[in-house]
mmCIF file of C-alpha atoms in Angstrom:
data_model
loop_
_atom_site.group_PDB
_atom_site.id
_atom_site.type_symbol
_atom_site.label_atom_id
_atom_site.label_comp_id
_atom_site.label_asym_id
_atom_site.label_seq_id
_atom_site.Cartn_x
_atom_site.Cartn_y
_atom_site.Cartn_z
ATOM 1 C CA UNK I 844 102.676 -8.663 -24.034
ATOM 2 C CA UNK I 845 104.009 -5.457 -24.625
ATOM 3 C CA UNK I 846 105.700 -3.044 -22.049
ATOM 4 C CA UNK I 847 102.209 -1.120 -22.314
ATOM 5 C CA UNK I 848 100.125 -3.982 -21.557
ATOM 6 C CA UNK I 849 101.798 -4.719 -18.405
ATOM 7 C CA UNK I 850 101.745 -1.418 -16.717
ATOM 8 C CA UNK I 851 99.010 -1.439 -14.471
ATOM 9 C CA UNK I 852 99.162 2.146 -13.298
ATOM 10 C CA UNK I 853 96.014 3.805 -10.938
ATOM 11 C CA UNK I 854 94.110 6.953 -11.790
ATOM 12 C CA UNK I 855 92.314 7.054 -15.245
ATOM 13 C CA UNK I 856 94.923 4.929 -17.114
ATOM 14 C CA UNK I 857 93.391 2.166 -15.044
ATOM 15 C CA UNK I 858 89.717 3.056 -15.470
ATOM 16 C CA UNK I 859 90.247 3.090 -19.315
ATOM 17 C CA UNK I 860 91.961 -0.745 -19.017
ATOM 18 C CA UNK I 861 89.460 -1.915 -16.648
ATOM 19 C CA UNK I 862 86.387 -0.048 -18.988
ATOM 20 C CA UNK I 863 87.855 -1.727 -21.782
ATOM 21 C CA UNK I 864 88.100 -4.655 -20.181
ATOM 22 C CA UNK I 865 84.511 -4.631 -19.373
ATOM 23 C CA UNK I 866 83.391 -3.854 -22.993
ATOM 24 C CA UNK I 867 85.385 -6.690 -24.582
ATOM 25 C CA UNK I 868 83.934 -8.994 -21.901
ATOM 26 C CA UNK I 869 80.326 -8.078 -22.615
ATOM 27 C CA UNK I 870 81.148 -7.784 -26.343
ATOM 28 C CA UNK I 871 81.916 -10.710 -26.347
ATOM 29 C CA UNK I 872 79.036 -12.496 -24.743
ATOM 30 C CA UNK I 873 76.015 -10.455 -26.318
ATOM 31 C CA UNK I 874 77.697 -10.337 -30.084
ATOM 32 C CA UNK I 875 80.535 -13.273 -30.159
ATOM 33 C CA UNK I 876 84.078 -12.465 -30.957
ATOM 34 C CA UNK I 877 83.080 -12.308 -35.155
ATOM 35 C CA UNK I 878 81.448 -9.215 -34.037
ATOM 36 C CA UNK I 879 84.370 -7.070 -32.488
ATOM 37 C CA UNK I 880 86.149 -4.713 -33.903
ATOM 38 C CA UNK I 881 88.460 -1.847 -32.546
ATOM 39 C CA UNK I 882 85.890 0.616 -32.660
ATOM 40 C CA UNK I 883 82.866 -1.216 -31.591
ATOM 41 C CA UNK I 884 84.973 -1.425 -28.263
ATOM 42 C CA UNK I 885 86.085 1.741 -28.191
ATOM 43 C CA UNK I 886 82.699 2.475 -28.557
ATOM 44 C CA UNK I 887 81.191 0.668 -25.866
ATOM 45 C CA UNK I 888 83.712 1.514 -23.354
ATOM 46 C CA UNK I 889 83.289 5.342 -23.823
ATOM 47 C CA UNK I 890 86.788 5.929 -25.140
ATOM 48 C CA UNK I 891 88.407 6.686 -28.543
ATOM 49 C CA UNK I 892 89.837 3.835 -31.006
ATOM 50 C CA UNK I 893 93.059 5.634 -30.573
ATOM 51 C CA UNK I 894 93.342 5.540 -26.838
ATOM 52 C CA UNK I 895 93.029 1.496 -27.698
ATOM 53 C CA UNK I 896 95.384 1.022 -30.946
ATOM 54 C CA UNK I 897 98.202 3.313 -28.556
ATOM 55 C CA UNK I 898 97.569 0.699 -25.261
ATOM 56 C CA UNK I 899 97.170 -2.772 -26.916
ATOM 57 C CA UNK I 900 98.467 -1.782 -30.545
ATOM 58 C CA UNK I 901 95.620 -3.747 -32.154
ATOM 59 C CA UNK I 902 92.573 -6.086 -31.407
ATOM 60 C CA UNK I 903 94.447 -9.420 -31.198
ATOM 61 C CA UNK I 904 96.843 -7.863 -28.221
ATOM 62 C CA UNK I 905 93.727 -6.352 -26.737
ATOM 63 C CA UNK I 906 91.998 -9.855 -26.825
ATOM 64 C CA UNK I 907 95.180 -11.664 -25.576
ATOM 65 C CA UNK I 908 95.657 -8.633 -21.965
ATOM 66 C CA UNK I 909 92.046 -9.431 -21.416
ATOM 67 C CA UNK I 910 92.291 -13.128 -21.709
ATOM 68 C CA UNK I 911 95.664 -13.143 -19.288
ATOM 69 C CA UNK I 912 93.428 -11.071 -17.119
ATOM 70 C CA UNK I 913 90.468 -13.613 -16.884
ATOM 71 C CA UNK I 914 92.985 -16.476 -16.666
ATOM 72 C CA UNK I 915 94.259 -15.096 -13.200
ATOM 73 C CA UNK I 916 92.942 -17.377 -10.285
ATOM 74 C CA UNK I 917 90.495 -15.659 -8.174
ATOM 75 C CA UNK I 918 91.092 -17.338 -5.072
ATOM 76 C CA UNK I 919 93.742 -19.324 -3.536
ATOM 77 C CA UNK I 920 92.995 -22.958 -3.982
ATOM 78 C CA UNK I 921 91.082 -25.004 -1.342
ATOM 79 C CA UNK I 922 92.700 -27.176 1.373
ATOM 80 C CA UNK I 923 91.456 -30.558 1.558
ATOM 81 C CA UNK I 924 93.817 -31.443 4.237
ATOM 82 C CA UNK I 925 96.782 -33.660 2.761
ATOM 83 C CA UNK I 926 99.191 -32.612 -0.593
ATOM 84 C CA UNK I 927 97.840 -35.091 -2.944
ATOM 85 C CA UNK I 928 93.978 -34.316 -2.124
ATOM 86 C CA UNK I 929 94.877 -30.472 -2.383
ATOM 87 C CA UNK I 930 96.964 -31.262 -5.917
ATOM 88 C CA UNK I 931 94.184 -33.503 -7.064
ATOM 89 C CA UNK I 932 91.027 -30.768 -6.697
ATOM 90 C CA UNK I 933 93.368 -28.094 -8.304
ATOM 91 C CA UNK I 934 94.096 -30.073 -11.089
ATOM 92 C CA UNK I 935 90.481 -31.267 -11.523
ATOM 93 C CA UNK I 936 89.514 -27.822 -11.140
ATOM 94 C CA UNK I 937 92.377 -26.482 -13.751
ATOM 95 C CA UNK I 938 91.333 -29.008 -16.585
ATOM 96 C CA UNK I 939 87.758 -28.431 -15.876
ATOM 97 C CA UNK I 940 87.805 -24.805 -16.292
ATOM 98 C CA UNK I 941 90.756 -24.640 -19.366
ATOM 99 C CA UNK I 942 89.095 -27.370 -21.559
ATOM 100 C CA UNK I 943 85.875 -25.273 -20.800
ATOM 101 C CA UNK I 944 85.103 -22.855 -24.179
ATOM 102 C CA UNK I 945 85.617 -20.211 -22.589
ATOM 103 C CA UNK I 946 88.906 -21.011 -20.607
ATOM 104 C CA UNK I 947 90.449 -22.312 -24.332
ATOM 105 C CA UNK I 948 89.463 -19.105 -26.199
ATOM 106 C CA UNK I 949 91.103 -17.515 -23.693
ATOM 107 C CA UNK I 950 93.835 -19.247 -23.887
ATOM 108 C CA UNK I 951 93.977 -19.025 -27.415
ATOM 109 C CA UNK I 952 93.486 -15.675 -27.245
ATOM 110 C CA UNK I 953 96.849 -14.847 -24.482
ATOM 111 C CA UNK I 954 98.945 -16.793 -26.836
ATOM 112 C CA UNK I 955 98.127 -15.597 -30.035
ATOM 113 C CA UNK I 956 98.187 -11.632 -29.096
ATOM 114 C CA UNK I 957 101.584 -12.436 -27.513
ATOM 115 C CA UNK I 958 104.522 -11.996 -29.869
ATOM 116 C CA UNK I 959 106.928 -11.988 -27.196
ATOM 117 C CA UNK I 960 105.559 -14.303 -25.109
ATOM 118 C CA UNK I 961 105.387 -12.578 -22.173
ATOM 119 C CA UNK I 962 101.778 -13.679 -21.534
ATOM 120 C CA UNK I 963 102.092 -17.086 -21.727
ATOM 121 C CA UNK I 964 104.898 -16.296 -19.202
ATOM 122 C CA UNK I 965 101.992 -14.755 -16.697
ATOM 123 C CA UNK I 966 99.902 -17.638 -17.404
ATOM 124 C CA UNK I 967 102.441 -20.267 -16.681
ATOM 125 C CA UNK I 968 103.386 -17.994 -13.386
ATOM 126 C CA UNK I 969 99.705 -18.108 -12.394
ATOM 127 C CA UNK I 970 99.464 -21.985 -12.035
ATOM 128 C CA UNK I 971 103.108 -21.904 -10.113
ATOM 129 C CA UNK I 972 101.826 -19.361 -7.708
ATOM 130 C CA UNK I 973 98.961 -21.795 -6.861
ATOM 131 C CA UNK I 974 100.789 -24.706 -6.770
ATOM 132 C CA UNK I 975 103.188 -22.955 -4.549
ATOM 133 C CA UNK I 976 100.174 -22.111 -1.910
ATOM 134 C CA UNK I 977 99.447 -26.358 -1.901
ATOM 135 C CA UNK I 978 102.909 -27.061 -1.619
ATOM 136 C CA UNK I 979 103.553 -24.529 1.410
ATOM 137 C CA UNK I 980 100.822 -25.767 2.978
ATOM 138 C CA UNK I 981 102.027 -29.208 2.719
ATOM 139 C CA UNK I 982 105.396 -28.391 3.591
ATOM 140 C CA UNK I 983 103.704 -26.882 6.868
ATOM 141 C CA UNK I 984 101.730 -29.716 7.334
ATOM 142 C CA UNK I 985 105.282 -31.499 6.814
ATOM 143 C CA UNK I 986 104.802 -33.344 3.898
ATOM 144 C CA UNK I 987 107.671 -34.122 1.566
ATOM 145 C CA UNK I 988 106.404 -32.234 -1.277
ATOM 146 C CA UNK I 989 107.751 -31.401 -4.976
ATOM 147 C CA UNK I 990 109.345 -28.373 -6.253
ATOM 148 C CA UNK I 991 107.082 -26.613 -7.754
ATOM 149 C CA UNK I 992 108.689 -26.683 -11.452
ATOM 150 C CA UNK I 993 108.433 -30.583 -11.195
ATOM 151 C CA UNK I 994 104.658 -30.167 -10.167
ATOM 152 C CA UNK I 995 105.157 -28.280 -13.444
ATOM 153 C CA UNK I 996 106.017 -30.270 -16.026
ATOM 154 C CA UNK I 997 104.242 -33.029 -14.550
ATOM 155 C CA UNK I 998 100.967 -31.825 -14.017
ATOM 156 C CA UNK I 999 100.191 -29.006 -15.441
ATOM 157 C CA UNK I 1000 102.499 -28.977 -18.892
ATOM 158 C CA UNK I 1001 100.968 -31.996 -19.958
ATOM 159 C CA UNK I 1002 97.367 -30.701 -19.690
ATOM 160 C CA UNK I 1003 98.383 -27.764 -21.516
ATOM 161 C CA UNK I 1004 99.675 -30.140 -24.488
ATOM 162 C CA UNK I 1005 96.756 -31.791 -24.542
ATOM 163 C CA UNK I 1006 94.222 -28.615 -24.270
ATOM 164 C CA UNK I 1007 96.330 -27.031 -26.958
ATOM 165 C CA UNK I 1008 96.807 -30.164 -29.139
ATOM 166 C CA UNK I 1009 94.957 -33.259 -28.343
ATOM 167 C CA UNK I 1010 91.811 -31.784 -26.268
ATOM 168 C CA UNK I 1011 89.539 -34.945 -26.970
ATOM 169 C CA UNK I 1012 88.917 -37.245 -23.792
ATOM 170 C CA UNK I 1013 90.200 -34.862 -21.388
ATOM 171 C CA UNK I 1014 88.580 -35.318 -18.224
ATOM 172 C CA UNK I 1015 88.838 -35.694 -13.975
ATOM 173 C CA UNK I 1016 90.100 -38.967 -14.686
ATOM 174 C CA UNK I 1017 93.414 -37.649 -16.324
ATOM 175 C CA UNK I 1018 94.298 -34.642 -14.301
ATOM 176 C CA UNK I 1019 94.061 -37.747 -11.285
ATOM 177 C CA UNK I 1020 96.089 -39.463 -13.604
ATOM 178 C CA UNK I 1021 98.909 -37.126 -13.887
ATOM 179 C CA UNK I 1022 99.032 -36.127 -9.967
ATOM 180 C CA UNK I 1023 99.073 -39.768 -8.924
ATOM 181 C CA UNK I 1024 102.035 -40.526 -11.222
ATOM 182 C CA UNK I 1025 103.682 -36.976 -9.739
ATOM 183 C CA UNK I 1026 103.755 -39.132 -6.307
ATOM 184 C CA UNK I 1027 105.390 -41.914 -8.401
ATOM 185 C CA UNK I 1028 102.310 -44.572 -8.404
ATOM 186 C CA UNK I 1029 103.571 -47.268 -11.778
ATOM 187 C CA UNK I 1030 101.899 -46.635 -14.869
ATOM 188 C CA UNK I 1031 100.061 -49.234 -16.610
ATOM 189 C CA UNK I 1032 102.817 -51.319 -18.043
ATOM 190 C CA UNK I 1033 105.673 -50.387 -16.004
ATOM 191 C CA UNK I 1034 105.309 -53.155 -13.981
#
């Protein structure tokens, strides 16, 4: 993401993003992705093509500050009353909505409009964020928890891979999978 997609200044810089953001959105539902071009947004969202192409440079970084955007949680994540259930319905909830296909166009979309990476840097801080509300909540509850980069790389990186690479058979089943062996349960065959 570019230093100009990540300034979220007030006043009419941020009506433009957010009118923008509005007309990609609906773009996108009524006409499908094929259909959008730079000035079919523009277009729709009452502003020039050049007020776009000087913000987001070009439709691909467009697509990716609007994906990052709908990628961002809208609510902290639920308490179920111990760690493991509260890690478990996250991760269900995670894998449900990211193998969805509209949560892997959007990730697509973040990474591919993101030459420097710094989206899939908002992504990945997204998940630690709520994974840092379960594990302060556990830690209040007094629960030995994990750091959060361990939760990391065991949970969520390997869902990632899989959405990214390998998305067939991804279900509840394996996001239980991967928080049970976080707690260090034996995997089949390491007995």
């Amino acid at each position: 993401m570019s230093t100009r997609q990540r300034v979220r200044p007030g006043g009419r810089s941020a009506r433009v993003q957010a009118s923008v953001h509005t007309a990609v959105r609906e773009l996108l539902e009524e006409r499908g992705r094929e259909a959008l071009t730079v000035p079919l947004v523009a277009q729709h969202a009452g502003v020039t093509p050049s007020t776009i192409y000087r913000r987001w440079g070009n439709l691909q970084e467009l697509l990716s500050d609007v994906a990052v955007e709908r990628l961002r949680p809208d609510a902290a994540p639920e308490d179920h009353g111990d760690l493991r259930s509260d890690l478990t319905a996250w991760a269900e909830q995670f894998l449900d909505e990211m193998t969805s296909a509209s949560g892997r166009a959007y990730v697509r979309d973040a990474l591919l409009g993101d030459p420097d990476g710094d989206n899939a840097g908002q992504c990945s801080a997204y998940a630690a964020e709520q994974i840092n509300v379960i594990l302060a909540r556990a830690a209040g509850r007094e629960e030995n928890t994990p750091d959060v980069e361990t939760a990391l790389d065991r949970v969520v990186a390997p869902m990632m891979y899989r959405i990214l690479f390998r998305p067939a058979g991804l279900d509840a089943a394996y996001a239980r999978r991967l928080v049970t062996e976080l707690f260090g349960a034996p995997r089949k065959g390491d007995r």
